[in-house]
Coordinates of N, CA, C and O in Angstrom, one line a residue:
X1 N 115.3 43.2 239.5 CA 114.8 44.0 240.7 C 115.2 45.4 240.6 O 114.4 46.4 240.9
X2 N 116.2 45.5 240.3 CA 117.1 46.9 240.5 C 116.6 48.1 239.2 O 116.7 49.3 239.2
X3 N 116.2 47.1 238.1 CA 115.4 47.6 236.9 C 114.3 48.0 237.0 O 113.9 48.8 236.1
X4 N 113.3 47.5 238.1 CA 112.1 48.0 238.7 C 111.9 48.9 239.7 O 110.8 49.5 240.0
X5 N 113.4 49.0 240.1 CA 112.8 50.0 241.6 C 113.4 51.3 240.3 O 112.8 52.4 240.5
X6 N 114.3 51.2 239.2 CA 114.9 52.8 238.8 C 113.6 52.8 237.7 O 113.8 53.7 236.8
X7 N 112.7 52.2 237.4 CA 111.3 52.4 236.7 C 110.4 53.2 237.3 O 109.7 54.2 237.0
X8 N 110.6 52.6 238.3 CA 109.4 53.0 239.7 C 110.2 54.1 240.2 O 109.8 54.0 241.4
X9 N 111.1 55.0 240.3 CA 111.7 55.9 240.6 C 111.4 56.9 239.0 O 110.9 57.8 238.4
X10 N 111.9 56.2 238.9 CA 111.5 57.5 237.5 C 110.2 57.8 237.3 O 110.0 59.0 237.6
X11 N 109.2 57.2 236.8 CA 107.8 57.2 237.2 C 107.3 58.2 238.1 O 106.6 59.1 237.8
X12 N 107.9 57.9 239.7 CA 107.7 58.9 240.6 C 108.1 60.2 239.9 O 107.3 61.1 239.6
X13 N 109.1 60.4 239.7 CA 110.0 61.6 239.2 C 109.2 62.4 237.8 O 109.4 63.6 237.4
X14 N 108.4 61.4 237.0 CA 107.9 61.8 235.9 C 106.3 62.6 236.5 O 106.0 63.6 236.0
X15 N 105.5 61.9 237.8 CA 104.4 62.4 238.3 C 104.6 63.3 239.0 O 103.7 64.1 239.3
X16 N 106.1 63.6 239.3 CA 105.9 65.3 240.5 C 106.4 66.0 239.4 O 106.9 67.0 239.7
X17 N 106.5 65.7 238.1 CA 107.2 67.0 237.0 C 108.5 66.7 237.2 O 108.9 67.9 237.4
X18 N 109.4 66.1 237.2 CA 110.6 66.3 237.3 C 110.8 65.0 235.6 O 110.2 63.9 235.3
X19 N 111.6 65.8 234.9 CA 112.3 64.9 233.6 C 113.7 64.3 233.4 O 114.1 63.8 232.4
X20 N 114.4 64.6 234.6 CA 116.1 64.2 234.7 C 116.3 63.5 236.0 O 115.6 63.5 237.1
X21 N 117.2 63.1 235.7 CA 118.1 62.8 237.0 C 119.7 62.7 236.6 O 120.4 62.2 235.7
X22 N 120.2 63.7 238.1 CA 121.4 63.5 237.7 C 122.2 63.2 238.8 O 122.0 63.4 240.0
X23 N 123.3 62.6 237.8 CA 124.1 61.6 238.8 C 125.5 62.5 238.7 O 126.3 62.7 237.7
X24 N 125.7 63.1 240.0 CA 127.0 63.9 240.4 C 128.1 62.9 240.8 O 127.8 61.7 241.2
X25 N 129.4 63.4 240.8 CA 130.6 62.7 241.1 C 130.5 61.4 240.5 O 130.6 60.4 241.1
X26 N 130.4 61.5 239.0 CA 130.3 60.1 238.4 C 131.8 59.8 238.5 O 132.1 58.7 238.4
X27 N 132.6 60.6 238.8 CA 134.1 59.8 238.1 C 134.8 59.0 239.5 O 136.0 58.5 239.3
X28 N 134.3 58.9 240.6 CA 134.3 57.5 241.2 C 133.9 56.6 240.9 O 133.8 55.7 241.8
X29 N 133.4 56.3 239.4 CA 133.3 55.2 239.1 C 134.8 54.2 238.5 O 134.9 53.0 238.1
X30 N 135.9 55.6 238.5 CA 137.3 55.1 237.9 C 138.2 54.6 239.4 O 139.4 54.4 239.4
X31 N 137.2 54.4 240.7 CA 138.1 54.3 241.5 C 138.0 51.9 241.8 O 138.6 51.1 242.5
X32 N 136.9 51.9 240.7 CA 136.7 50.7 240.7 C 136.9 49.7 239.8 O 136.5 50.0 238.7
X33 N 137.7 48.1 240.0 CA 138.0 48.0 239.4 C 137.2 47.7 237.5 O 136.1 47.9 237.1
X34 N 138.2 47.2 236.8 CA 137.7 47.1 235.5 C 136.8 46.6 235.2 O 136.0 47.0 234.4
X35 N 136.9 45.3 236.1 CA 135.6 44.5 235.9 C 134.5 44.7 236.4 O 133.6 44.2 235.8
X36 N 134.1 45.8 237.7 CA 133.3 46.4 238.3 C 133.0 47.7 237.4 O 131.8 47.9 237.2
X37 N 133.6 48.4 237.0 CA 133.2 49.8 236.1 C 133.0 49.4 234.9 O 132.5 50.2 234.1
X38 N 133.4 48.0 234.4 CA 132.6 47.5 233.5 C 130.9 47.1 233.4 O 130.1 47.5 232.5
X39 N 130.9 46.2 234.7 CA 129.8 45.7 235.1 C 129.0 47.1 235.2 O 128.3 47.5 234.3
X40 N 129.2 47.7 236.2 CA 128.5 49.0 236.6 C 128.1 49.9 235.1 O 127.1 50.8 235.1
X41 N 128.7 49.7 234.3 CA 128.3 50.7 232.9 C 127.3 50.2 232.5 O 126.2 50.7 232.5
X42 N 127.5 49.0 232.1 CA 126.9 48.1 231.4 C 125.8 47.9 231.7 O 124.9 47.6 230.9
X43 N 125.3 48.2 233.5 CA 124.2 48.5 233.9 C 123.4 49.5 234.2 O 122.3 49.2 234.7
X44 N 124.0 50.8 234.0 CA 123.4 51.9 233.5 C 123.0 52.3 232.4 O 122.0 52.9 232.1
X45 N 123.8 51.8 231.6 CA 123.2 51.6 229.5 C 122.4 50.8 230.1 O 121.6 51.7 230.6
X46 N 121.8 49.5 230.5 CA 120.6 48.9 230.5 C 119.4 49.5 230.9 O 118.3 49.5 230.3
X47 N 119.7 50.2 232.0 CA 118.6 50.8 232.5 C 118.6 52.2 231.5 O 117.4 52.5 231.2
X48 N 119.4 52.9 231.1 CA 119.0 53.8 229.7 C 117.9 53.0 229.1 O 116.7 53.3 229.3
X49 N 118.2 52.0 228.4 CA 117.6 51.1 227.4 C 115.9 51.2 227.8 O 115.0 51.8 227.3
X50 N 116.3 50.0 229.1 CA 114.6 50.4 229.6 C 114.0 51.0 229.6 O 112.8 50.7 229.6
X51 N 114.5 52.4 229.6 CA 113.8 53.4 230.4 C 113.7 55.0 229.7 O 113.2 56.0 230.2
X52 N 114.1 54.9 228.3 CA 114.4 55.5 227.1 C 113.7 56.3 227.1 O 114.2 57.4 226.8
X53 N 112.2 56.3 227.3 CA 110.9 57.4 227.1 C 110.8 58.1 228.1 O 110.4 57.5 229.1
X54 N 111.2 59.6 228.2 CA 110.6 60.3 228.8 C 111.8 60.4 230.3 O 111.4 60.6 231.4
X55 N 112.9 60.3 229.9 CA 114.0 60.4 231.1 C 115.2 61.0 230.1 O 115.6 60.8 229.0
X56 N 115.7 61.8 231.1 CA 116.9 62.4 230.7 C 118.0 62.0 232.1 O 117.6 62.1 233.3
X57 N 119.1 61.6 231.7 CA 120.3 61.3 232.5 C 121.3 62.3 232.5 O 121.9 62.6 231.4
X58 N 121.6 62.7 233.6 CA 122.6 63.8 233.5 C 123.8 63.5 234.4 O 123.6 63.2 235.6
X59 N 125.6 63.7 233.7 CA 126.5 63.0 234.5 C 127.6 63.7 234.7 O 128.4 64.0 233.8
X60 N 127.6 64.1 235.7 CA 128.8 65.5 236.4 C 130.3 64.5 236.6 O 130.5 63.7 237.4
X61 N 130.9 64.8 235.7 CA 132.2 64.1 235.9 C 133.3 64.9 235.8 O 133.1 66.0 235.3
X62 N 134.5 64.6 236.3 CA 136.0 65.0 236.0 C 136.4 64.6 234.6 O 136.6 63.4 234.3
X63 N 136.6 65.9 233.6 CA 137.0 65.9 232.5 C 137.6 64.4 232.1 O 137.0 63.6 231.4
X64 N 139.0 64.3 232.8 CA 140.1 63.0 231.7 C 139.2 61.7 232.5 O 139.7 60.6 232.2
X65 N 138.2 61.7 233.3 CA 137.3 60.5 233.6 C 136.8 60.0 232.5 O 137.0 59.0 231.9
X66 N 135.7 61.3 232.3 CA 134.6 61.1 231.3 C 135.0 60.5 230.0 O 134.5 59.7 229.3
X67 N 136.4 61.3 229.8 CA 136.9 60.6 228.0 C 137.5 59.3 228.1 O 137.5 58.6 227.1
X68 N 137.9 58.8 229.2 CA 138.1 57.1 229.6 C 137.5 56.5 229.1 O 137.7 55.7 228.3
X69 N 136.3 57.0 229.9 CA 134.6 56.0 229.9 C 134.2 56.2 228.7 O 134.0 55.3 227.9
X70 N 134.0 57.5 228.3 CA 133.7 57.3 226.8 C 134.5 56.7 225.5 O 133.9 56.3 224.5
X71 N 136.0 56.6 225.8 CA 136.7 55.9 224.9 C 136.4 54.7 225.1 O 135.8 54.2 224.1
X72 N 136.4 53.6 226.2 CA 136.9 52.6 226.4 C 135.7 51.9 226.3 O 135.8 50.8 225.7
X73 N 134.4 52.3 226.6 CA 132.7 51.5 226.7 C 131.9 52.3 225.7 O 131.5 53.5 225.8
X74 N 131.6 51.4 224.4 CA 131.3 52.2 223.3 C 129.9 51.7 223.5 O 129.2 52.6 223.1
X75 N 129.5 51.2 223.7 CA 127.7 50.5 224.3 C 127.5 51.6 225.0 O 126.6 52.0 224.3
X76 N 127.7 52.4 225.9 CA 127.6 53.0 226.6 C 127.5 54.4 226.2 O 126.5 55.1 226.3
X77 N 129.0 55.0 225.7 CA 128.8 56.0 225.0 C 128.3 56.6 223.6 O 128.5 57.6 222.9
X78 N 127.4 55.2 223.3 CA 126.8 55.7 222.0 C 125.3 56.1 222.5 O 124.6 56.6 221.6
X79 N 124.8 56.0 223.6 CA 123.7 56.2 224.4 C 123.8 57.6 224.7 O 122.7 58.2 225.0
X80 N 124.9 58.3 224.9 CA 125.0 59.4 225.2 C 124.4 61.1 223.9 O 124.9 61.5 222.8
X81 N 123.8 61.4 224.3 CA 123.2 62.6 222.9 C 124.2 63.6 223.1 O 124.8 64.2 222.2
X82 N 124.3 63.8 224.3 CA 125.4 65.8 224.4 C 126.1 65.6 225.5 O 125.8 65.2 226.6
X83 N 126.9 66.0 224.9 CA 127.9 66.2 226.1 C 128.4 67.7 226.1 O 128.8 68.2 225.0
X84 N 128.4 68.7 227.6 CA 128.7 69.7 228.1 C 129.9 69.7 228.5 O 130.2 69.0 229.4
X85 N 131.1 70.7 227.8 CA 132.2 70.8 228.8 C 132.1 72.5 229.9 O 132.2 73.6 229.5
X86 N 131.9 71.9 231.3 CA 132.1 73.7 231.6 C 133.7 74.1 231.5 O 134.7 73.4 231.4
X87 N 133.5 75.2 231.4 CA 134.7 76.3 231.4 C 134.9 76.7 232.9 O 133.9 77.0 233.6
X88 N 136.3 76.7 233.4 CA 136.5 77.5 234.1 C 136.0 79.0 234.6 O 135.8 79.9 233.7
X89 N 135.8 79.5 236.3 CA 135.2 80.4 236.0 C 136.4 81.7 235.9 O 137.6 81.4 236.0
X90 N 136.0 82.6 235.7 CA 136.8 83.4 235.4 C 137.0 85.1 236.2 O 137.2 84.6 237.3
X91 N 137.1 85.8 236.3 CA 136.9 86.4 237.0 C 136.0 87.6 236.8 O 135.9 88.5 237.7
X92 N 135.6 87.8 235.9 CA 134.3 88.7 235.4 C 133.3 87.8 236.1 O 132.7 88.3 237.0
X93 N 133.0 86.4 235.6 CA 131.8 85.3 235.7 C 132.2 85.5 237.4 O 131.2 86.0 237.9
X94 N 133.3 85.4 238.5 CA 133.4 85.7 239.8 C 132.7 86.7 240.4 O 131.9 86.7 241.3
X95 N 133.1 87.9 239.8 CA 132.3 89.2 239.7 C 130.8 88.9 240.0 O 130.3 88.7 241.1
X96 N 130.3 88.9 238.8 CA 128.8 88.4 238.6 C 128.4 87.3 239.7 O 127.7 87.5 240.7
X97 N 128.8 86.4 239.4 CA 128.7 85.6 241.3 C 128.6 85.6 242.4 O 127.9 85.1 243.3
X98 N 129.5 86.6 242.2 CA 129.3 86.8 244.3 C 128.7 88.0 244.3 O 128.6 88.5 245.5
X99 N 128.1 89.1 243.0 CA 127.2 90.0 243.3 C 125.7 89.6 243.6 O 124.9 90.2 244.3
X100 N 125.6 88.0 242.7 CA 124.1 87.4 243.0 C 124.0 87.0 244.2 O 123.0 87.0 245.0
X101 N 125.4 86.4 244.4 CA 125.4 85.4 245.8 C 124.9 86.8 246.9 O 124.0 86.6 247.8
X102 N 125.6 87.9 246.7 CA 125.2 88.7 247.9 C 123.8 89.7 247.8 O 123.2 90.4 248.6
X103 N 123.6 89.4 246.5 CA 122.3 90.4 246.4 C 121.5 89.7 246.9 O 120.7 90.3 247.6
X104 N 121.1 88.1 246.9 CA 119.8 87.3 247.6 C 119.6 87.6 249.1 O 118.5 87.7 249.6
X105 N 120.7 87.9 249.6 CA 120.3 88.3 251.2 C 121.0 89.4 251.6 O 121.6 89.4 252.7
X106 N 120.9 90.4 250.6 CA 120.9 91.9 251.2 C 119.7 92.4 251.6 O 118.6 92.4 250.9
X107 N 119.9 93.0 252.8 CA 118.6 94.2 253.4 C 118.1 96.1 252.6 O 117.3 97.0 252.3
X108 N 119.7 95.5 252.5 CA 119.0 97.7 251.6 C 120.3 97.5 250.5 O 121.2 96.6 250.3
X109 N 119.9 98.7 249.8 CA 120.7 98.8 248.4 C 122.1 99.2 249.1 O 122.1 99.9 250.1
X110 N 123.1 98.8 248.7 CA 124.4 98.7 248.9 C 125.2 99.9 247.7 O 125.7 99.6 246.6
X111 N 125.1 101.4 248.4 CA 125.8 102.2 247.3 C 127.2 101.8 247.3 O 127.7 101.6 248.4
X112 N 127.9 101.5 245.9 CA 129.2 101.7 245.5 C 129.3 99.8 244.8 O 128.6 99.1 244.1
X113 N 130.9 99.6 245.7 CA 130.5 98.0 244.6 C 129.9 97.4 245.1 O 129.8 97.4 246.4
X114 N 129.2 96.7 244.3 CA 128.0 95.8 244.4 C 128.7 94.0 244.7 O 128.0 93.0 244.7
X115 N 130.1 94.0 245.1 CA 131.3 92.8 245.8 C 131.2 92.8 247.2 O 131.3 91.8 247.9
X116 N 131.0 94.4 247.8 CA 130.7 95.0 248.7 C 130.5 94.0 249.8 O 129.3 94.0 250.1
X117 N 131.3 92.8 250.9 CA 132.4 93.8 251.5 C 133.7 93.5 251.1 O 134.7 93.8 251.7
X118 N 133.5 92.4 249.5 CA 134.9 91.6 248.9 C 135.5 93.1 248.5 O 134.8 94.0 248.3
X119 N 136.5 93.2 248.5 CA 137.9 93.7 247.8 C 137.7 93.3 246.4 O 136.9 92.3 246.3
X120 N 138.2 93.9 245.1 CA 138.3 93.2 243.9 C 140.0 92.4 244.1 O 140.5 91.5 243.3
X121 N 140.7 92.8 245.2 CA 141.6 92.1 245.2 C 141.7 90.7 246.0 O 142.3 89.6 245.7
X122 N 141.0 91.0 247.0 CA 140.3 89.5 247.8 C 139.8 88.6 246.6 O 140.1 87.4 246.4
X123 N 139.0 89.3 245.9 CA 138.0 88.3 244.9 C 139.3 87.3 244.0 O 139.5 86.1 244.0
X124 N 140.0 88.3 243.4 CA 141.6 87.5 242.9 C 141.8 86.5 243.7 O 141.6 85.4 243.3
X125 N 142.2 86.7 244.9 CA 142.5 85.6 245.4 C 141.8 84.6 245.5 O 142.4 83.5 245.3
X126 N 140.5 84.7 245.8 CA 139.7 83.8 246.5 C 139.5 82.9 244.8 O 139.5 81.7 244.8
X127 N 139.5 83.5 243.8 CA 140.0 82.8 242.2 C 140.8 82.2 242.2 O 140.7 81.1 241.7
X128 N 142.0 82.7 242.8 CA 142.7 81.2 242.6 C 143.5 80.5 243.4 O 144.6 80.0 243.4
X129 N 142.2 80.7 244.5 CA 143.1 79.7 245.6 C 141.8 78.6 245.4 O 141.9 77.4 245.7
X130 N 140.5 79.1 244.9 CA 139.6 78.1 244.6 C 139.9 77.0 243.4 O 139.4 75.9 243.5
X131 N 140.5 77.2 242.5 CA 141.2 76.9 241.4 C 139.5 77.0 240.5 O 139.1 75.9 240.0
X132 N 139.1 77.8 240.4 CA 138.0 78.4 239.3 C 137.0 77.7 239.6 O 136.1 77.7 238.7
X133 N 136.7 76.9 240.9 CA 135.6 75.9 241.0 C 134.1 77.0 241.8 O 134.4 77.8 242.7
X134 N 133.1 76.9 241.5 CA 132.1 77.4 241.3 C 131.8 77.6 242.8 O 131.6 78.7 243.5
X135 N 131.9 75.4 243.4 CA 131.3 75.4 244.6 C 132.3 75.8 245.8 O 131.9 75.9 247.0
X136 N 133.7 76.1 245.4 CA 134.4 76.2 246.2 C 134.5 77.9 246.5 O 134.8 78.4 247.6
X137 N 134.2 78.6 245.4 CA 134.2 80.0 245.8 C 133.4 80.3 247.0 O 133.8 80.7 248.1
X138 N 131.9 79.9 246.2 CA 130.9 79.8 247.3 C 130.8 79.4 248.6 O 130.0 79.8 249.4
X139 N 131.9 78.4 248.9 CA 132.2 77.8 250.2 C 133.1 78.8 251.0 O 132.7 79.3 252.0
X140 N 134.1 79.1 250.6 CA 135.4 80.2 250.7 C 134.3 81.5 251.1 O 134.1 81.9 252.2
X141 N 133.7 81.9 249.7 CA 132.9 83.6 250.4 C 132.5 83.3 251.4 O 133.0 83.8 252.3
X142 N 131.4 82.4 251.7 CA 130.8 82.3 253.1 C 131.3 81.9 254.2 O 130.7 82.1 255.3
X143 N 132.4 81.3 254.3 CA 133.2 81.1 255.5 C 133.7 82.5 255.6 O 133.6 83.0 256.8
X144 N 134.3 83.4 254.7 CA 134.6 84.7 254.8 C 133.6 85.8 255.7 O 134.0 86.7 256.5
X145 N 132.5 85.5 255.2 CA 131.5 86.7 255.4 C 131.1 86.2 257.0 O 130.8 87.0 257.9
X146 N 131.1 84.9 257.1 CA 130.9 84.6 258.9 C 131.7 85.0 259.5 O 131.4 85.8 260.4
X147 N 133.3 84.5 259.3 CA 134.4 85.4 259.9 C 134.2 86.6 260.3 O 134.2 87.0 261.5
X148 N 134.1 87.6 258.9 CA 134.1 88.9 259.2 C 132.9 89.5 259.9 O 132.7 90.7 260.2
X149 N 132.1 88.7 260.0 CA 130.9 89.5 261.0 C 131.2 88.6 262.7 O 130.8 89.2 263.7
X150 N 131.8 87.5 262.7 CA 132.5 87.7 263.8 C 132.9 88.2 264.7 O 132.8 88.1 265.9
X151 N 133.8 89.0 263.7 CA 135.1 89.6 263.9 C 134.7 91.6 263.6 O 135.3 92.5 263.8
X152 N 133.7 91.5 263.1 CA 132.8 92.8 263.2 C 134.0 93.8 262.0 O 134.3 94.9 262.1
X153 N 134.4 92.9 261.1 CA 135.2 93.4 260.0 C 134.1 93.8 258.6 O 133.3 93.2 258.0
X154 N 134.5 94.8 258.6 CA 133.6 95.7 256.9 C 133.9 95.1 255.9 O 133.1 94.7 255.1
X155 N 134.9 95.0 255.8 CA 135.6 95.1 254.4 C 136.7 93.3 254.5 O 137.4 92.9 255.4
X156 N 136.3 92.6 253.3 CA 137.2 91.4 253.3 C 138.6 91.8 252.6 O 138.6 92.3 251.4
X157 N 139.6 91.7 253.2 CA 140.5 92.4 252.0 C 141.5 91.2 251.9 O 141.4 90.1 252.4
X158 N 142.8 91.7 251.0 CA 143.1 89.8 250.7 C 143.9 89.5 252.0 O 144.2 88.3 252.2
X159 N 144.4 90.5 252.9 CA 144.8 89.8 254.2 C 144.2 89.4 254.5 O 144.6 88.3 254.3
X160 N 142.9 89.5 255.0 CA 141.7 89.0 255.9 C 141.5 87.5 255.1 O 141.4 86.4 255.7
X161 N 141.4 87.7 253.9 CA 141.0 86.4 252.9 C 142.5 85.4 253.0 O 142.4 84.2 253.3
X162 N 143.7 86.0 252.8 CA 144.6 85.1 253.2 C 144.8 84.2 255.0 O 145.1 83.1 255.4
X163 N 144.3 85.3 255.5 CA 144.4 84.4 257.0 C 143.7 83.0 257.5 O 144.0 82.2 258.3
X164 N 142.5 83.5 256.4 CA 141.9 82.6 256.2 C 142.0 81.3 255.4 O 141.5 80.2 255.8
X165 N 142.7 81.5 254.4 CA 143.4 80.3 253.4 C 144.3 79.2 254.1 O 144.8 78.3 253.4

């Protein structure tokens, strides 16, 4: 049954244009037991199997998860073609970030930095109190930028960013 409905899901996904699906927070799959993250593998390789033409599977995991699962279930990870490791971000790639993040909903050109109303010293921080994670920056700037228009503050500076930490 359960092989029919991710047929018939894919299918759908193959008629609106879509060629992937991806499955985020795979590495709760290490919060179950052996015999269940067994079972549970063994039934995602099946449905790979099935479903081989014309699907791409994509699996967002925590690094020492992924090499578990891939060491321990070789049925499984021999189905696998590539594997991506991301890199931490860094603070140039921060840079670049939160200039896109702020350029999408700016009203007029912004003379000077383009971080504008981050601090490059706020941005440090907000690096590594995020611990280099992508979605957490993004969470952190925007709680920031509500604050400070709250608070009718210009400039985020790393007090302002620490008060908030």
């Amino acid at each position: 049954m359960s092989v029919r409905a991710f047929t018939a899901l894919k299918n759908l996904l193959l008629d609106l244009g879509y060629t992937g699906v991806f499955v985020d927070e795979f590495e709760s799959i290490a919060r179950l037991s052996p015999k269940n993250e067994q079972a549970t593998l063994n039934s995602i390789r099946y449905l790979m199997d099935q479903n081989s033409d014309g699907l791409c599977m994509l699996f967002g995991c925590a690094p020492e998860v992924w090499q578990d699962v891939m060491s321990e279930y070789h049925a499984f990870s021999e189905r696998i073609g590539q594997e991506v490791a991301l890199r931490p971000l860094t603070a140039e790639n921060l840079t670049e970030l939160v200039e896109d993040y702020l350029e999408r909903e700016r009203t007029t050109t912004d003379s000077g930095r383009a971080v504008r109303p981050f601090t490059e010293e706020s941005l440090e921080l907000i690096l590594q109190r995020s611990q280099e994670n992508i979605r957490q920056v993004l969470s952190v700037c925007s709680r920031m930028l509500d604050e400070a228009a709250t608070e009718d503050q210009t400039e985020i500076s790393t007090e302002f960013a620490q008060e908030l930490f």
